[in-house]
mmCIF file of C-alpha atoms in Angstrom:
data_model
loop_
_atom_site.group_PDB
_atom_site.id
_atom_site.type_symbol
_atom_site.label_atom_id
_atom_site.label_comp_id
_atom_site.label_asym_id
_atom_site.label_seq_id
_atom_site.Cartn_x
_atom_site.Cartn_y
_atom_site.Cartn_z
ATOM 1 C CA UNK A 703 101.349 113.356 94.122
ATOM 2 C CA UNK A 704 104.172 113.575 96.722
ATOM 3 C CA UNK A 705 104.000 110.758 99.487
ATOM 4 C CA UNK A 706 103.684 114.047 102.007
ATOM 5 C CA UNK A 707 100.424 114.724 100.309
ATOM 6 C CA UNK A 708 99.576 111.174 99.933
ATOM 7 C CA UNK A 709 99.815 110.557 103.678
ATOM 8 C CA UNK A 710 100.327 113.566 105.822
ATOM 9 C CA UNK A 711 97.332 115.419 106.161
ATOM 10 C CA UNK A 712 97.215 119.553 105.718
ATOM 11 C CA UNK A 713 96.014 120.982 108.934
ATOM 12 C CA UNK A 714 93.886 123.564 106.922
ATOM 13 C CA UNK A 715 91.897 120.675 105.321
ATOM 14 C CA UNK A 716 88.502 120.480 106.510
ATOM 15 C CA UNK A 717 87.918 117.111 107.843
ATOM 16 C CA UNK A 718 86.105 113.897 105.819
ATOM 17 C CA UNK A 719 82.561 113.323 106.725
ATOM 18 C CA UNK A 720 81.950 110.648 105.143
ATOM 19 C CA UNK A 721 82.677 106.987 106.249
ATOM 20 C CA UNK A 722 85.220 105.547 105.363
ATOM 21 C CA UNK A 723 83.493 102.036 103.534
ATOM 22 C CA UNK A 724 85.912 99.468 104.079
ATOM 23 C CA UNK A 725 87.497 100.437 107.687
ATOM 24 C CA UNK A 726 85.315 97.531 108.898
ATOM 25 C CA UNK A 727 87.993 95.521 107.166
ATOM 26 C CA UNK A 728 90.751 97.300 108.562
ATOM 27 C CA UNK A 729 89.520 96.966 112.366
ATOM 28 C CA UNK A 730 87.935 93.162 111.908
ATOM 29 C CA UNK A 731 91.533 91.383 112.473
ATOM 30 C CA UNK A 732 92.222 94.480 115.445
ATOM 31 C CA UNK A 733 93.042 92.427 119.013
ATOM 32 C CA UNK A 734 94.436 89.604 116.937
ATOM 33 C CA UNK A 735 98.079 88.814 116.356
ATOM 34 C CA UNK A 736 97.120 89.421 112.375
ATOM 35 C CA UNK A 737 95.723 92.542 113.031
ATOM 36 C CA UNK A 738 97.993 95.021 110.327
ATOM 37 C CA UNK A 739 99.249 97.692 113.317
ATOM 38 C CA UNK A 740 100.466 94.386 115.092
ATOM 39 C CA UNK A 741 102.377 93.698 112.421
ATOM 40 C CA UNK A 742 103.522 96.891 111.474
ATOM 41 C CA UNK A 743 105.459 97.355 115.082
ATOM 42 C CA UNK A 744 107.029 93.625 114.305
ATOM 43 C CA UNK A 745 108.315 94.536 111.259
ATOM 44 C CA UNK A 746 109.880 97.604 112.669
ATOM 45 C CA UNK A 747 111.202 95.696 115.729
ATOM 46 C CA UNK A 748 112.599 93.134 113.117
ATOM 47 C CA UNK A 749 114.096 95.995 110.866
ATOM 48 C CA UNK A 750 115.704 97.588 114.053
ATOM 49 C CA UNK A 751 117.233 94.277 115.266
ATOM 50 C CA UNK A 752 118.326 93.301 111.839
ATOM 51 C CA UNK A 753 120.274 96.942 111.546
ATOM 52 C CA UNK A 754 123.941 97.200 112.909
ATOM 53 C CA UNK A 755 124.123 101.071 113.844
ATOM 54 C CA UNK A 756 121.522 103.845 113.996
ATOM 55 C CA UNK A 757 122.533 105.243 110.803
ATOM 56 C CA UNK A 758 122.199 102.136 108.577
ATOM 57 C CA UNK A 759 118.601 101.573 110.681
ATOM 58 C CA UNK A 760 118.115 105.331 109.167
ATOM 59 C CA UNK A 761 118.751 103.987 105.868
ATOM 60 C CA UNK A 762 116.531 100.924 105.674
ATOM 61 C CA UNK A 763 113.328 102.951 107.237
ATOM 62 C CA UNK A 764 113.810 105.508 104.307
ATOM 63 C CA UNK A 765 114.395 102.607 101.757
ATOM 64 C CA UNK A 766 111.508 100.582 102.891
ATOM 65 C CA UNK A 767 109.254 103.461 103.309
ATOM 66 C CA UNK A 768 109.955 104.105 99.145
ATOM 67 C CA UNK A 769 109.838 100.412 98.267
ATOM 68 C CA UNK A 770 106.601 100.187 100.292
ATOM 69 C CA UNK A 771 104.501 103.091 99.254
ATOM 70 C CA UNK A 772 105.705 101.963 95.896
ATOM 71 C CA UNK A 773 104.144 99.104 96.249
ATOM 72 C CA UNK A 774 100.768 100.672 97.147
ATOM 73 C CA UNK A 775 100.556 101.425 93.730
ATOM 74 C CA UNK A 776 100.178 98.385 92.896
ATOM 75 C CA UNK A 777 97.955 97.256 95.297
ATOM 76 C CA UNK A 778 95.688 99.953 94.383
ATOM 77 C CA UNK A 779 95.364 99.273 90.803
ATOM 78 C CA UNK A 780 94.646 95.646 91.473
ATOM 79 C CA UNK A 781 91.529 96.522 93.319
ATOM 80 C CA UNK A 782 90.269 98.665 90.676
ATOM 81 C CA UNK A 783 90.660 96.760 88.224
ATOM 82 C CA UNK A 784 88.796 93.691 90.736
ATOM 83 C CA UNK A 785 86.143 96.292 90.759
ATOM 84 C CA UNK A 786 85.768 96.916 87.330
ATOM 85 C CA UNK A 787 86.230 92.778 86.096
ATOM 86 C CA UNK A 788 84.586 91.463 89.004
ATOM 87 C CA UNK A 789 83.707 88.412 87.235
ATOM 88 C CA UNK A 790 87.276 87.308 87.300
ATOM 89 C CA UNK A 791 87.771 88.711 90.147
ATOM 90 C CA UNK A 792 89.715 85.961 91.832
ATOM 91 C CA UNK A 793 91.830 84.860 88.840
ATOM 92 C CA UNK A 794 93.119 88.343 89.355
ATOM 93 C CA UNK A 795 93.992 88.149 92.328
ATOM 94 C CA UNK A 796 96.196 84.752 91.768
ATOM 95 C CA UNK A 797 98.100 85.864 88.815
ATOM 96 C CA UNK A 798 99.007 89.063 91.075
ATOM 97 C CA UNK A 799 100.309 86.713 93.411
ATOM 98 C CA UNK A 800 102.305 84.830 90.610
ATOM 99 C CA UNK A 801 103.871 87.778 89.653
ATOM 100 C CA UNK A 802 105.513 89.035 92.729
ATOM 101 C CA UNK A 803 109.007 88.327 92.328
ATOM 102 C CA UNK A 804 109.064 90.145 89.466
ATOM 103 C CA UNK A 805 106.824 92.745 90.401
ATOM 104 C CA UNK A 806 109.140 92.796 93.513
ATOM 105 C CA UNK A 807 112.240 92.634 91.177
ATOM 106 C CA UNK A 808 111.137 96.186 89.055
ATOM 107 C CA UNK A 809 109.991 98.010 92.493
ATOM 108 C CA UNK A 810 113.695 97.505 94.111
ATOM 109 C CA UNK A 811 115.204 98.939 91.200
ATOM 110 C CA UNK A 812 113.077 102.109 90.883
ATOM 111 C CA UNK A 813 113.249 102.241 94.694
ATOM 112 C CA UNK A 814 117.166 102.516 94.519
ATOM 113 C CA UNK A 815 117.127 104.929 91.846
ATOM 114 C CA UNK A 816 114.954 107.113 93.820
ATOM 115 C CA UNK A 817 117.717 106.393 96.644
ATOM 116 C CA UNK A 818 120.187 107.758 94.586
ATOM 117 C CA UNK A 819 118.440 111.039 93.801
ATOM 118 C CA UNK A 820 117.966 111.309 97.452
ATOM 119 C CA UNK A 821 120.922 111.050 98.681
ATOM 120 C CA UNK A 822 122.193 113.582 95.499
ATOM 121 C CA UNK A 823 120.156 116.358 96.858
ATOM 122 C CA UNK A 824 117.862 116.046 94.248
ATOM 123 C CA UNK A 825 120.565 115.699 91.045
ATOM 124 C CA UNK A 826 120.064 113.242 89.030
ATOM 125 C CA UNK A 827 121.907 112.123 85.861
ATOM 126 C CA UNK A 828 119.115 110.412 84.378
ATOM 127 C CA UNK A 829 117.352 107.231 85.109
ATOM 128 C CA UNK A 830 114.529 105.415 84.570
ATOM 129 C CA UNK A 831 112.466 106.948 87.466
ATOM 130 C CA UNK A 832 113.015 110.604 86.298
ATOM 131 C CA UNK A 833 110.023 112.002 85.601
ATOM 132 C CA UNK A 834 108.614 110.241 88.924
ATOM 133 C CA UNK A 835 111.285 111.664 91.301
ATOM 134 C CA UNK A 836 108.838 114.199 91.938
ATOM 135 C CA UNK A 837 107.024 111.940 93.981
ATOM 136 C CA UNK A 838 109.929 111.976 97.121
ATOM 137 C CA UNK A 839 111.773 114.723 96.311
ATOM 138 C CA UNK A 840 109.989 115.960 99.491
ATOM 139 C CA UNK A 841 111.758 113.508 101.362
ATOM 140 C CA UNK A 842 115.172 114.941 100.974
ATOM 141 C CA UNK A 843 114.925 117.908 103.581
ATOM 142 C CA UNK A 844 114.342 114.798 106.047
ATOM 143 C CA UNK A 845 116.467 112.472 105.100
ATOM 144 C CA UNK A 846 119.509 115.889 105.318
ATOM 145 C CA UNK A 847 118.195 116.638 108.706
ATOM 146 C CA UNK A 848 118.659 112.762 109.699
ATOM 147 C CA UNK A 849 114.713 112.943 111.207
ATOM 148 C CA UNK A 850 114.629 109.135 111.655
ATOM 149 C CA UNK A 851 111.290 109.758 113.832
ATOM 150 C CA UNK A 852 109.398 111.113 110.553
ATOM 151 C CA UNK A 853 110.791 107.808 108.897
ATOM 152 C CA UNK A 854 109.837 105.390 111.873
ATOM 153 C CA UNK A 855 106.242 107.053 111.626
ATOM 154 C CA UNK A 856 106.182 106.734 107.983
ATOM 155 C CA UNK A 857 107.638 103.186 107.904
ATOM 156 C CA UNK A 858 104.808 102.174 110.719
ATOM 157 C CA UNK A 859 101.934 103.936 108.507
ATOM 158 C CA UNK A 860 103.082 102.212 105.453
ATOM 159 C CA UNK A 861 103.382 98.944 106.433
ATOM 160 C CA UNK A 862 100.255 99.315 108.287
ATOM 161 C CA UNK A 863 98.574 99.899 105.084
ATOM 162 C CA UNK A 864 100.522 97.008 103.367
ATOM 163 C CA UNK A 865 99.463 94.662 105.442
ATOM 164 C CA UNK A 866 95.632 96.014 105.334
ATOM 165 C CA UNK A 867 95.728 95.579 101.517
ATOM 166 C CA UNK A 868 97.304 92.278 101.757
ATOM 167 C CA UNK A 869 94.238 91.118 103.795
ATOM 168 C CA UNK A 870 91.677 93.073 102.377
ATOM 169 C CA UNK A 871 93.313 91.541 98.661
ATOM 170 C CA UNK A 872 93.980 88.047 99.462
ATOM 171 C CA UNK A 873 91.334 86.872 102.530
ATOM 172 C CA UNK A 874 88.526 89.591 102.358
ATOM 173 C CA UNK A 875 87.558 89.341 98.732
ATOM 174 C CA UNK A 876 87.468 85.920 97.897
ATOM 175 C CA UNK A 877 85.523 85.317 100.707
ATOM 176 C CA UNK A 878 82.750 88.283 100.842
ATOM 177 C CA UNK A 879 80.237 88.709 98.079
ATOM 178 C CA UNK A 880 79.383 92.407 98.522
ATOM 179 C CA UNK A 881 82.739 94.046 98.908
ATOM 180 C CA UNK A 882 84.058 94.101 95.614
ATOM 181 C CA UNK A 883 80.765 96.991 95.537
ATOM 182 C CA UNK A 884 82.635 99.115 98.023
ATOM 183 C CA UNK A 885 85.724 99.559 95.561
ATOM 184 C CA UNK A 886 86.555 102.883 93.856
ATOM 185 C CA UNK A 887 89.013 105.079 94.216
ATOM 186 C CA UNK A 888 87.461 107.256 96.332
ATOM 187 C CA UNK A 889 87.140 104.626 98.668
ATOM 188 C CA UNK A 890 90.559 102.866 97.581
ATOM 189 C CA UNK A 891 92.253 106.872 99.101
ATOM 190 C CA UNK A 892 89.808 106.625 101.708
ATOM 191 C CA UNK A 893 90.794 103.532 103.248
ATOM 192 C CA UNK A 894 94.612 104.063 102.623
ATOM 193 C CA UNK A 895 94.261 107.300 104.533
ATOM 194 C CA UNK A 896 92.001 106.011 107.244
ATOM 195 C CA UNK A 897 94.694 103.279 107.795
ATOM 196 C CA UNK A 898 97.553 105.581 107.756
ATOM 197 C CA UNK A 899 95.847 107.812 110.439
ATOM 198 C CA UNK A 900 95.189 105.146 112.748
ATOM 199 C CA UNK A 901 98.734 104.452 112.057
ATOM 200 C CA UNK A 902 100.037 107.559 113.144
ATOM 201 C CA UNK A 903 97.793 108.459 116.274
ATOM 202 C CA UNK A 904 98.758 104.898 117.622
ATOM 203 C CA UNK A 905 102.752 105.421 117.201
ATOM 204 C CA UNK A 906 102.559 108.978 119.285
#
């Protein structure tokens, strides 16, 4: 699935009615200087600053937004897998967190080969990330049209949602019994959408 389908939702759709399960966790840290929005604008504020022109700033939102959603992945996977070894629940967290760097290490490179095909229009040579360039090839009529206002809004959204899963992974978890019941992916998508929403409506 395309990050525009992942995150952007189809106007046709008919709406969810159900609750979204783990939003609680989402809004608990909201008013707070933790709360994952809060962030989410300081990490943009601190990407802007740290960018020397408009058009490298353009670059970074577009290479963080693919590093970051990317990352998701990950984050997603862990949770399941919580859910289904719940028992060892915590020990899978920690050996998560020991493996960042080179978790972190494996996501920049498929992130810049993604780049690459980006920037080629879509032509690629061959490369590791081939048969997954599917997933932003939807990205390239925005990235030609320079629309660094879909990126800023997709940058906010996803680090939004990074910062949700960091808390929901790493402080919600190991400290309350009953929400390792709430995981599936149903509600995994749920919450990752709910997030991304709230996200978006916000940064109008």
């Amino acid at each position: 699935m395309s990050m525009i389908e992942r995150f952007f939702k189809d106007s046709k759709a008919s709406p969810e009615s159900e609750p979204v399960s783990l939003a609680n966790y989402f809004h608990d840290l909201e008013g707070s200087p933790d709360f994952p929005f809060t962030l989410a604008l300081k990490a943009y504020d601190n990407l802007k600053a740290s960018a020397s022109s408009q058009e490298e700033l353009f670059y970074f939102l577009m290479e963080d937004c693919i590093f970051t959603s990317l990352y998701a992945t990950f984050y997603e996977e862990l949770l399941i897998a919580v859910k289904e070894n719940n028992d060892v629940a915590i020990p899978l967290i920690d050996r998560f967190a020991d493996d960042s760097d080179e978790r972190e290490r494996m996501i920049a490179e498929q992130t810049q080969h993604h780049l690459s095909f980006i920037e080629n229009k879509g032509l690629c040579p061959g490369c590791p990330c081939c048969e997954n360039h599917q997933d932003v090839a939807e990205l390239i009529q925005f990235w030609q049209r320079g629309d660094i206002d879909f990126f800023t809004n997709l940058y906010i959204g996803m680090q939004t949602i990074q910062f949700s899963m960091e808390h929901l992974i790493y402080d919600v978890i190991p400290s309350t019994n009953n929400v390792i019941d709430l995981l599936n992916h149903k509600s995994i998508l749920a919450f990752r959408q709910y997030i991304f929403d709230y996200a978006e409506e916000k940064s109008l």
